[in-house]
C-alpha cells in the first residue's frame, strides 16, 4: 500500500502563515511589556494586562475553530476567517506604536482590535496543516510548520529587535507587511476542499453533538470516555504556564535584573528560538519514529532543568574564568530551544489526531484554549513573584513544568488507542 501523499509545497506555504503569526506574536510578547512600561511601572500590572489581552483569544479561538469545521463557502471553510482576520491584524499591529504616542487608552483600543483580528484567523490557519496532511505524517509536517514559525520568531527577536533600536515604528510596519504577504500566499495556494478534512455540518458526534454549543460540548470532556483527552489538554495547560510566563517577562528580567539594554534583551531571547528552528524538523522526524507522547515527555523533563539553571548564570560565569554571563545565558537558551522543540512540535499533532477528519478545527480550538488560558495566568503571576521575590523568581517558577509528568498515564492511554 502506498504511503499517503503530502504536498510539501503546500505545507511550506501553510508554514508561511505560521511564520507571520509567530513573527508578530513573538515581537508583541517581547516588546509590548516595554511599551506598556512607558505608562506603567509595576511588572505585575504590565504582566496582568498582557494576560488580560489573551482572555479574548481564550474565549473566542475555540469557538471560531469549531465554527470553521462547520462553515461551507465557495472558498472553503478556513479561508473566510483568514480573509477577515489577517489584513485587519496587519493594519492594527502597524498602528500599535502610533497609539502609544497618544495615550494609554488609545494604545489599549488599538491593541484590543489587533488581538481580536488575530483571534479570528489563528485557529483556522493552524488547522490548515492537518487538513492537508494524513495523521501518519503530521509530526514531520508540524516540524516544518514550527520551523517556519521559528524563523519568524528569530527574525522578530534578531531583525525586528535591531529595527526597534533605530525607530520604534519600523518593526511594526515591517511585520505588518509580512503578515499581508503571507495572507496573499495562503489565499492563492491552499486547497478550497483539502483531502484530509470534511465539513462537519450538523452530523458532528461525540464531543460536539448536533445542536450543542461549543461550551456545552466542552463539559463532556469530564466523561470517562474522554478522560485521556482531558489529561493531555491539562498537561498542555500546565507546561504553557511556565513557557508563556518566561516569554512575556524575560525582557523585563534581562533589562531590570541583568542590566541589558532593551535591544540586547530581545536579541538574547532569540537564541532560544534559533535552536528551536534548527531542531524543529528533526524533532518532527523523531516524533514520527518514537511516537509523539514519549518525545514530549523527554522535553518536559529536560526543559525545566535548563530554566532552573538560568538564575545561576551570573554566579557560574564568575566561577569559570573567561566565561561571560550573557554568553552562558545564550548557551542555556540554545539548549532550552532544543527541548522546547521536543515538546511543541509533537503537541498540536497529538491533539489534532483526536479530532478525526470532521473535528480538526474543534480540537485545534481546544488546543489553543488550554495553551492560551495559561497566558492569562502566567504573566501576572510571574510578574507578582518578580515584584515580591526579585527577578530570578521568573526562572525558578518554571519548576511547575515537572508536574506534567504526573500525566504520563494519559499519554500512555493515548498511545494504546
Short mmCIF file of C-alpha atoms in Angstrom, two decimals:
data_model
loop_
_atom_site.label_atom_id
_atom_site.label_comp_id
_atom_site.label_asym_id
_atom_site.label_seq_id
_atom_site.Cartn_x
_atom_site.Cartn_y
_atom_site.Cartn_z
CA UNK A 1 0.00 0.00 0.00
CA UNK A 2 1.47 3.37 -1.00
CA UNK A 3 2.20 5.95 1.65
CA UNK A 4 -0.30 8.82 1.98
CA UNK A 5 0.61 11.67 -0.35
CA UNK A 6 1.61 15.06 1.05
CA UNK A 7 2.21 18.26 -0.90
CA UNK A 8 5.20 19.72 0.91
CA UNK A 9 4.93 22.84 -1.23
CA UNK A 10 1.56 23.49 0.35
CA UNK A 11 2.90 22.60 3.79
CA UNK A 12 5.64 25.21 3.38
CA UNK A 13 3.09 27.82 2.26
CA UNK A 14 0.91 26.99 5.26
CA UNK A 15 4.12 27.38 7.24
CA UNK A 16 4.35 30.93 5.86
CA UNK A 17 1.11 31.66 7.68
CA UNK A 18 2.61 30.37 10.90
CA UNK A 19 5.82 32.27 10.10
CA UNK A 20 3.92 35.56 10.02
CA UNK A 21 1.86 34.64 13.07
CA UNK A 22 4.95 33.84 15.15
CA UNK A 23 6.83 36.87 13.82
CA UNK A 24 4.07 39.16 15.02
CA UNK A 25 3.27 37.27 18.23
CA UNK A 26 6.87 36.86 19.39
CA UNK A 27 7.69 40.52 18.84
CA UNK A 28 4.45 41.54 20.52
CA UNK A 29 5.13 39.41 23.62
CA UNK A 30 8.73 40.62 23.88
CA UNK A 31 8.18 44.35 23.41
CA UNK A 32 4.60 45.14 24.38
CA UNK A 33 5.54 44.99 28.11
CA UNK A 34 8.26 47.57 27.43
CA UNK A 35 5.82 49.82 25.56
CA UNK A 36 3.38 49.50 28.46
CA UNK A 37 6.31 50.47 30.69
CA UNK A 38 6.06 53.99 29.28
CA UNK A 39 2.81 54.29 31.23
CA UNK A 40 3.01 51.63 33.99
CA UNK A 41 5.94 50.86 36.31
CA UNK A 42 4.80 47.66 38.04
CA UNK A 43 5.83 44.41 36.35
CA UNK A 44 2.77 42.73 37.91
CA UNK A 45 0.34 45.22 36.35
CA UNK A 46 2.08 45.05 32.99
CA UNK A 47 2.00 41.26 33.14
CA UNK A 48 -1.64 41.36 34.17
CA UNK A 49 -2.51 43.48 31.12
CA UNK A 50 -0.63 41.05 28.89
CA UNK A 51 -2.63 38.22 30.45
CA UNK A 52 -5.94 40.04 30.04
CA UNK A 53 -5.10 40.60 26.39
CA UNK A 54 -5.17 36.83 25.98
CA UNK A 55 -8.61 36.48 27.59
CA UNK A 56 -10.27 37.46 24.30
CA UNK A 57 -8.29 34.81 22.47
CA UNK A 58 -9.10 32.12 25.02
CA UNK A 59 -12.82 32.82 24.80
CA UNK A 60 -13.08 33.07 21.02
CA UNK A 61 -10.41 30.87 19.40
CA UNK A 62 -12.07 27.56 20.35
CA UNK A 63 -15.47 28.78 19.13
CA UNK A 64 -14.00 30.02 15.85
CA UNK A 65 -12.07 26.77 15.40
CA UNK A 66 -15.26 24.74 15.78
CA UNK A 67 -17.13 27.19 13.51
CA UNK A 68 -14.51 26.69 10.80
CA UNK A 69 -15.36 22.95 10.85
CA UNK A 70 -18.98 23.68 10.05
CA UNK A 71 -18.99 26.62 7.64
CA UNK A 72 -19.10 25.86 3.90
CA UNK A 73 -18.37 28.58 1.34
CA UNK A 74 -17.08 28.70 -2.22
CA UNK A 75 -13.57 29.34 -0.85
CA UNK A 76 -13.77 26.54 1.68
CA UNK A 77 -14.21 26.56 5.44
CA UNK A 78 -10.91 28.05 6.70
CA UNK A 79 -10.13 30.83 4.20
CA UNK A 80 -13.07 33.12 5.08
CA UNK A 81 -11.56 33.63 8.53
CA UNK A 82 -8.15 34.41 7.01
CA UNK A 83 -9.70 36.93 4.59
CA UNK A 84 -11.18 38.88 7.51
CA UNK A 85 -8.55 38.42 10.21
CA UNK A 86 -5.13 38.70 8.60
CA UNK A 87 -5.41 42.10 6.84
CA UNK A 88 -7.07 43.73 9.88
CA UNK A 89 -4.45 42.26 12.23
CA UNK A 90 -1.66 43.56 9.97
CA UNK A 91 -3.08 47.08 9.89
CA UNK A 92 -3.64 47.42 13.63
CA UNK A 93 -0.29 45.86 14.50
CA UNK A 94 1.32 48.63 12.47
CA UNK A 95 -0.74 51.17 14.45
CA UNK A 96 0.41 50.00 17.93
CA UNK A 97 3.46 52.31 18.26
CA UNK A 98 1.42 55.25 16.98
CA UNK A 99 -1.26 54.53 19.56
CA UNK A 100 1.45 54.61 22.25
CA UNK A 101 2.39 58.12 21.08
CA UNK A 102 -1.09 59.37 22.04
CA UNK A 103 -2.36 57.91 25.34
CA UNK A 104 -2.54 54.60 27.16
CA UNK A 105 -6.24 54.29 26.31
CA UNK A 106 -5.64 54.74 22.58
CA UNK A 107 -2.89 52.13 22.77
CA UNK A 108 -5.22 49.68 24.53
CA UNK A 109 -8.03 50.20 21.97
CA UNK A 110 -5.63 49.54 19.07
CA UNK A 111 -4.27 46.53 20.96
CA UNK A 112 -7.73 45.03 21.52
CA UNK A 113 -8.70 45.36 17.83
CA UNK A 114 -5.37 43.79 16.83
CA UNK A 115 -5.90 40.88 19.22
CA UNK A 116 -9.48 40.35 18.06
CA UNK A 117 -8.31 40.14 14.42
CA UNK A 118 -5.53 37.69 15.37
CA UNK A 119 -8.12 35.61 17.19
CA UNK A 120 -10.36 35.39 14.11
CA UNK A 121 -7.76 33.66 11.95
CA UNK A 122 -5.45 31.87 14.37
CA UNK A 123 -7.24 28.51 14.74
CA UNK A 124 -8.26 28.27 11.06
CA UNK A 125 -4.73 28.94 9.77
CA UNK A 126 -3.26 26.31 12.10
CA UNK A 127 -5.97 23.80 11.14
CA UNK A 128 -4.84 24.03 7.51
CA UNK A 129 -1.89 21.72 8.27
CA UNK A 130 -3.90 18.64 9.35
CA UNK A 131 -6.44 19.48 6.62
CA UNK A 132 -3.67 18.84 4.06
CA UNK A 133 -1.75 16.08 5.90
CA UNK A 134 -2.59 12.46 6.86
CA UNK A 135 -2.19 11.61 10.57
CA UNK A 136 0.88 9.45 9.87
CA UNK A 137 2.78 12.48 8.55
CA UNK A 138 1.62 15.19 10.93
CA UNK A 139 4.63 15.20 13.26
CA UNK A 140 7.05 15.82 10.40
CA UNK A 141 4.65 18.30 8.77
CA UNK A 142 4.31 20.12 12.07
CA UNK A 143 8.10 20.13 12.29
CA UNK A 144 8.12 22.10 9.02
CA UNK A 145 5.36 24.41 10.29
CA UNK A 146 7.26 25.03 13.52
CA UNK A 147 10.49 25.53 11.59
CA UNK A 148 8.79 28.32 9.65
CA UNK A 149 7.30 29.72 12.85
CA UNK A 150 10.70 29.59 14.49
CA UNK A 151 12.21 31.51 11.58
CA UNK A 152 9.55 34.14 12.21
CA UNK A 153 10.48 34.27 15.89
CA UNK A 154 14.18 34.59 15.03
CA UNK A 155 13.50 37.46 12.63
CA UNK A 156 11.36 39.08 15.33
CA UNK A 157 13.99 38.83 18.05
CA UNK A 158 17.10 39.45 15.95
CA UNK A 159 15.98 41.54 12.96
CA UNK A 160 12.98 43.41 14.35
CA UNK A 161 14.78 43.98 17.66
CA UNK A 162 17.52 45.78 15.74
CA UNK A 163 14.91 47.89 13.94
CA UNK A 164 13.31 48.67 17.30
CA UNK A 165 16.60 50.17 18.41
CA UNK A 166 16.55 52.50 15.39
CA UNK A 167 12.91 53.57 15.47
CA UNK A 168 10.07 52.01 17.45
CA UNK A 169 7.66 52.16 14.48
CA UNK A 170 9.87 50.32 11.95
CA UNK A 171 9.47 46.73 13.22
CA UNK A 172 5.70 47.05 13.50
CA UNK A 173 5.41 48.25 9.90
CA UNK A 174 7.75 45.52 8.61
CA UNK A 175 5.89 42.76 10.48
CA UNK A 176 2.51 44.02 9.30
CA UNK A 177 3.63 43.96 5.67
CA UNK A 178 4.98 40.40 6.04
CA UNK A 179 1.65 39.34 7.53
CA UNK A 180 -0.16 40.74 4.48
CA UNK A 181 2.24 38.94 2.14
CA UNK A 182 1.69 35.61 3.91
CA UNK A 183 -2.07 36.08 3.57
CA UNK A 184 -1.75 36.50 -0.21
CA UNK A 185 0.39 33.34 -0.49
CA UNK A 186 -2.10 31.32 1.53
CA UNK A 187 -5.09 32.58 -0.43
CA UNK A 188 -3.50 31.66 -3.74
CA UNK A 189 -2.09 28.24 -2.74
CA UNK A 190 -4.21 26.28 -0.23
CA UNK A 191 -6.96 23.89 -1.31
CA UNK A 192 -10.56 25.02 -1.03
CA UNK A 193 -11.52 21.40 -0.29
CA UNK A 194 -8.44 19.80 1.31
CA UNK A 195 -8.14 16.00 1.19
CA UNK A 196 -7.88 15.22 4.92
CA UNK A 197 -10.78 17.32 6.22
CA UNK A 198 -14.52 17.24 5.77
CA UNK A 199 -17.11 19.90 6.52
CA UNK A 200 -18.79 18.76 9.71
CA UNK A 201 -22.23 20.25 9.23
CA UNK A 202 -24.75 19.08 11.81
CA UNK A 203 -23.66 15.48 11.98
CA UNK A 204 -20.82 16.00 14.48
CA UNK A 205 -20.85 13.27 17.06
CA UNK A 206 -19.15 12.65 20.37
CA UNK A 207 -17.87 15.84 21.92
CA UNK A 208 -19.79 18.11 19.56
CA UNK A 209 -23.29 16.74 19.26
CA UNK A 210 -25.81 18.32 16.91
CA UNK A 211 -27.43 21.37 18.46
CA UNK A 212 -24.97 21.70 21.34
CA UNK A 213 -22.79 24.77 21.70
CA UNK A 214 -19.03 24.63 21.97
CA UNK A 215 -19.08 25.45 25.67
CA UNK A 216 -21.73 22.82 26.40
CA UNK A 217 -19.77 20.22 24.49
CA UNK A 218 -16.65 21.22 26.43
CA UNK A 219 -18.27 19.87 29.59
CA UNK A 220 -18.28 16.41 28.02
CA UNK A 221 -14.51 16.23 28.46
CA UNK A 222 -15.29 15.14 32.02
CA UNK A 223 -16.95 11.96 30.73
CA UNK A 224 -14.91 8.77 31.29
CA UNK A 225 -14.58 8.13 27.55
CA UNK A 226 -12.75 11.45 27.10
CA UNK A 227 -10.54 11.21 30.21
CA UNK A 228 -7.36 10.77 28.17
CA UNK A 229 -8.25 13.78 26.01
CA UNK A 230 -8.73 15.94 29.12
CA UNK A 231 -5.45 14.81 30.71
CA UNK A 232 -3.48 15.60 27.56
CA UNK A 233 -5.06 19.07 27.31
CA UNK A 234 -4.46 19.73 31.02
CA UNK A 235 -0.80 18.77 30.65
CA UNK A 236 -0.51 21.29 27.81
CA UNK A 237 -2.08 23.98 30.03
CA UNK A 238 0.42 23.34 32.83
CA UNK A 239 3.60 23.39 30.79
CA UNK A 240 2.49 26.53 28.94
CA UNK A 241 2.23 28.36 32.27
CA UNK A 242 5.99 28.02 32.60
CA UNK A 243 6.79 28.81 28.97
CA UNK A 244 4.44 31.76 28.39
CA UNK A 245 5.44 33.38 31.68
CA UNK A 246 9.10 33.29 30.73
CA UNK A 247 8.36 34.57 27.23
CA UNK A 248 6.30 37.52 28.47
CA UNK A 249 8.62 38.59 31.30
CA UNK A 250 12.08 37.68 30.03
CA UNK A 251 12.88 41.12 28.57
CA UNK A 252 11.94 42.75 31.89
CA UNK A 253 14.14 40.23 33.75
CA UNK A 254 17.07 40.83 31.38
CA UNK A 255 16.78 44.64 31.38
CA UNK A 256 15.98 45.24 35.05
CA UNK A 257 17.98 42.44 36.71
CA UNK A 258 20.80 41.58 34.31
CA UNK A 259 21.30 45.19 33.18
CA UNK A 260 20.93 44.57 29.43
CA UNK A 261 19.58 47.23 27.10
CA UNK A 262 16.19 46.56 25.52
CA UNK A 263 17.53 45.56 22.12
CA UNK A 264 20.09 43.12 23.62
CA UNK A 265 17.39 41.50 25.76
CA UNK A 266 15.33 40.62 22.71
CA UNK A 267 18.47 39.50 20.88
CA UNK A 268 19.40 37.13 23.72
CA UNK A 269 15.93 35.60 23.84
CA UNK A 270 16.37 34.95 20.12
CA UNK A 271 18.90 32.17 20.89
CA UNK A 272 16.04 30.08 22.30
CA UNK A 273 14.12 30.49 19.04
CA UNK A 274 17.26 29.83 16.98
CA UNK A 275 17.82 26.36 18.39
CA UNK A 276 14.10 25.64 18.23
CA UNK A 277 14.16 26.42 14.50
CA UNK A 278 17.24 24.29 13.86
CA UNK A 279 15.74 21.33 15.70
CA UNK A 280 12.05 21.63 14.70
CA UNK A 281 12.24 19.37 11.63
CA UNK A 282 14.49 16.75 13.34
CA UNK A 283 12.10 16.75 16.32
CA UNK A 284 9.20 16.04 13.95
CA UNK A 285 11.07 13.14 12.37
CA UNK A 286 11.93 11.78 15.82
CA UNK A 287 8.26 12.06 16.75
CA UNK A 288 7.28 10.02 13.69
CA UNK A 289 9.75 7.30 14.70
CA UNK A 290 9.47 7.22 18.52
CA UNK A 291 5.91 8.47 18.96
CA UNK A 292 4.59 11.90 19.87
CA UNK A 293 3.98 11.34 23.59
CA UNK A 294 7.39 9.80 24.53
CA UNK A 295 9.28 12.60 22.75
CA UNK A 296 7.15 15.22 24.53
CA UNK A 297 7.93 13.66 27.90
CA UNK A 298 11.69 13.86 27.28
CA UNK A 299 11.36 17.60 26.66
CA UNK A 300 9.10 18.10 29.66
CA UNK A 301 11.74 16.61 31.96
CA UNK A 302 14.76 18.44 30.50
CA UNK A 303 13.44 21.96 29.76
CA UNK A 304 12.65 22.81 33.42
CA UNK A 305 16.22 21.86 34.35
CA UNK A 306 17.51 24.40 31.85
CA UNK A 307 15.23 27.17 33.13
CA UNK A 308 16.09 26.44 36.76
CA UNK A 309 19.80 26.88 35.90
CA UNK A 310 19.35 30.33 34.29
CA UNK A 311 19.25 32.43 37.53
CA UNK A 312 22.63 30.93 38.46
CA UNK A 313 24.25 32.12 35.21
CA UNK A 314 25.99 35.20 36.76
CA UNK A 315 27.43 33.08 39.61
CA UNK A 316 28.51 30.27 37.28
CA UNK A 317 30.22 32.72 34.93
CA UNK A 318 32.29 34.08 37.82
CA UNK A 319 33.38 30.56 38.76
CA UNK A 320 34.58 29.83 35.20
CA UNK A 321 37.33 32.24 34.07
CA UNK A 322 36.69 33.89 30.73
CA UNK A 323 33.03 32.89 30.56
CA UNK A 324 30.73 35.89 30.15
CA UNK A 325 27.36 35.72 31.94
CA UNK A 326 25.48 36.84 28.82
CA UNK A 327 27.22 34.19 26.72
CA UNK A 328 26.34 31.50 29.27
CA UNK A 329 22.72 32.66 29.28
CA UNK A 330 22.64 32.44 25.50
CA UNK A 331 24.09 28.92 25.61
CA UNK A 332 21.43 27.83 28.11
CA UNK A 333 18.71 29.29 25.93
CA UNK A 334 20.13 27.44 22.92
CA UNK A 335 19.87 24.17 24.85
CA UNK A 336 16.38 25.05 26.07
CA UNK A 337 15.18 25.59 22.50
CA UNK A 338 16.12 22.01 21.60
CA UNK A 339 13.96 20.59 24.38
CA UNK A 340 11.16 23.02 23.54
CA UNK A 341 11.17 21.52 20.04
CA UNK A 342 10.73 18.06 21.57
CA UNK A 343 7.61 19.35 23.33
CA UNK A 344 5.99 21.82 20.98
CA UNK A 345 6.41 20.04 17.65
CA UNK A 346 4.52 17.00 18.96
CA UNK A 347 1.80 18.73 20.99
CA UNK A 348 -0.53 20.04 18.31
CA UNK A 349 -0.50 16.89 16.10
CA UNK A 350 -1.22 14.84 19.22
CA UNK A 351 -4.34 16.92 19.86
CA UNK A 352 -5.36 17.24 16.17
CA UNK A 353 -5.32 13.44 15.83
CA UNK A 354 -8.09 13.27 18.42
CA UNK A 355 -10.49 15.05 16.08
CA UNK A 356 -10.57 12.75 13.05
CA UNK A 357 -11.46 14.46 9.75
CA UNK A 358 -14.55 16.32 10.91
CA UNK A 359 -13.37 17.91 14.16
CA UNK A 360 -9.90 19.23 13.33
CA UNK A 361 -10.96 22.83 13.89
CA UNK A 362 -12.72 21.92 17.11
CA UNK A 363 -9.66 20.20 18.60
CA UNK A 364 -7.43 22.97 17.26
CA UNK A 365 -9.63 25.32 19.28
CA UNK A 366 -9.28 23.12 22.35
CA UNK A 367 -5.50 23.13 21.93
CA UNK A 368 -5.46 26.92 21.91
CA UNK A 369 -8.00 27.16 24.73
CA UNK A 370 -5.78 25.17 27.07
CA UNK A 371 -2.44 26.56 25.86
CA UNK A 372 -3.52 30.21 25.80
CA UNK A 373 -5.50 30.05 29.04
CA UNK A 374 -2.12 29.71 30.72
CA UNK A 375 -1.15 33.06 29.18
CA UNK A 376 -3.86 34.76 31.22
CA UNK A 377 -2.46 33.41 34.47
CA UNK A 378 1.28 33.20 33.87
CA UNK A 379 2.47 36.78 33.06
CA UNK A 380 0.72 38.45 36.00
CA UNK A 381 1.53 35.60 38.39
CA UNK A 382 5.23 35.54 37.49
CA UNK A 383 5.31 39.36 37.44
CA UNK A 384 3.99 39.35 41.01
CA UNK A 385 6.68 36.86 42.04
CA UNK A 386 9.28 39.14 40.42
CA UNK A 387 7.92 42.13 42.37
CA UNK A 388 7.89 40.24 45.68
CA UNK A 389 10.84 37.83 45.46
CA UNK A 390 13.04 39.73 42.93
CA UNK A 391 13.50 38.86 39.27
CA UNK A 392 15.14 35.39 39.48
CA UNK A 393 11.75 34.08 40.64
CA UNK A 394 10.80 34.16 36.96
CA UNK A 395 13.03 31.22 36.14
CA UNK A 396 12.61 29.27 39.37
CA UNK A 397 8.85 29.33 38.94
CA UNK A 398 9.29 27.16 35.88
CA UNK A 399 9.65 24.22 38.25
CA UNK A 400 5.88 23.90 37.69
CA UNK A 401 6.60 22.08 34.44
CA UNK A 402 7.70 18.79 36.04
CA UNK A 403 4.11 18.46 37.28
CA UNK A 404 3.28 17.48 33.72
CA UNK A 405 4.97 14.16 34.31
CA UNK A 406 2.04 13.21 36.52
CA UNK A 407 0.00 12.96 33.32
CA UNK A 408 2.16 10.20 31.84
CA UNK A 409 -0.65 7.62 32.28
CA UNK A 410 -2.83 9.74 29.99
CA UNK A 411 -0.13 9.78 27.32
CA UNK A 412 0.22 6.01 27.70
CA UNK A 413 -3.53 5.63 27.26
CA UNK A 414 -3.39 7.73 24.09
CA UNK A 415 -0.57 5.61 22.68
CA UNK A 416 -2.58 2.46 23.38
CA UNK A 417 -5.54 3.79 21.39
#
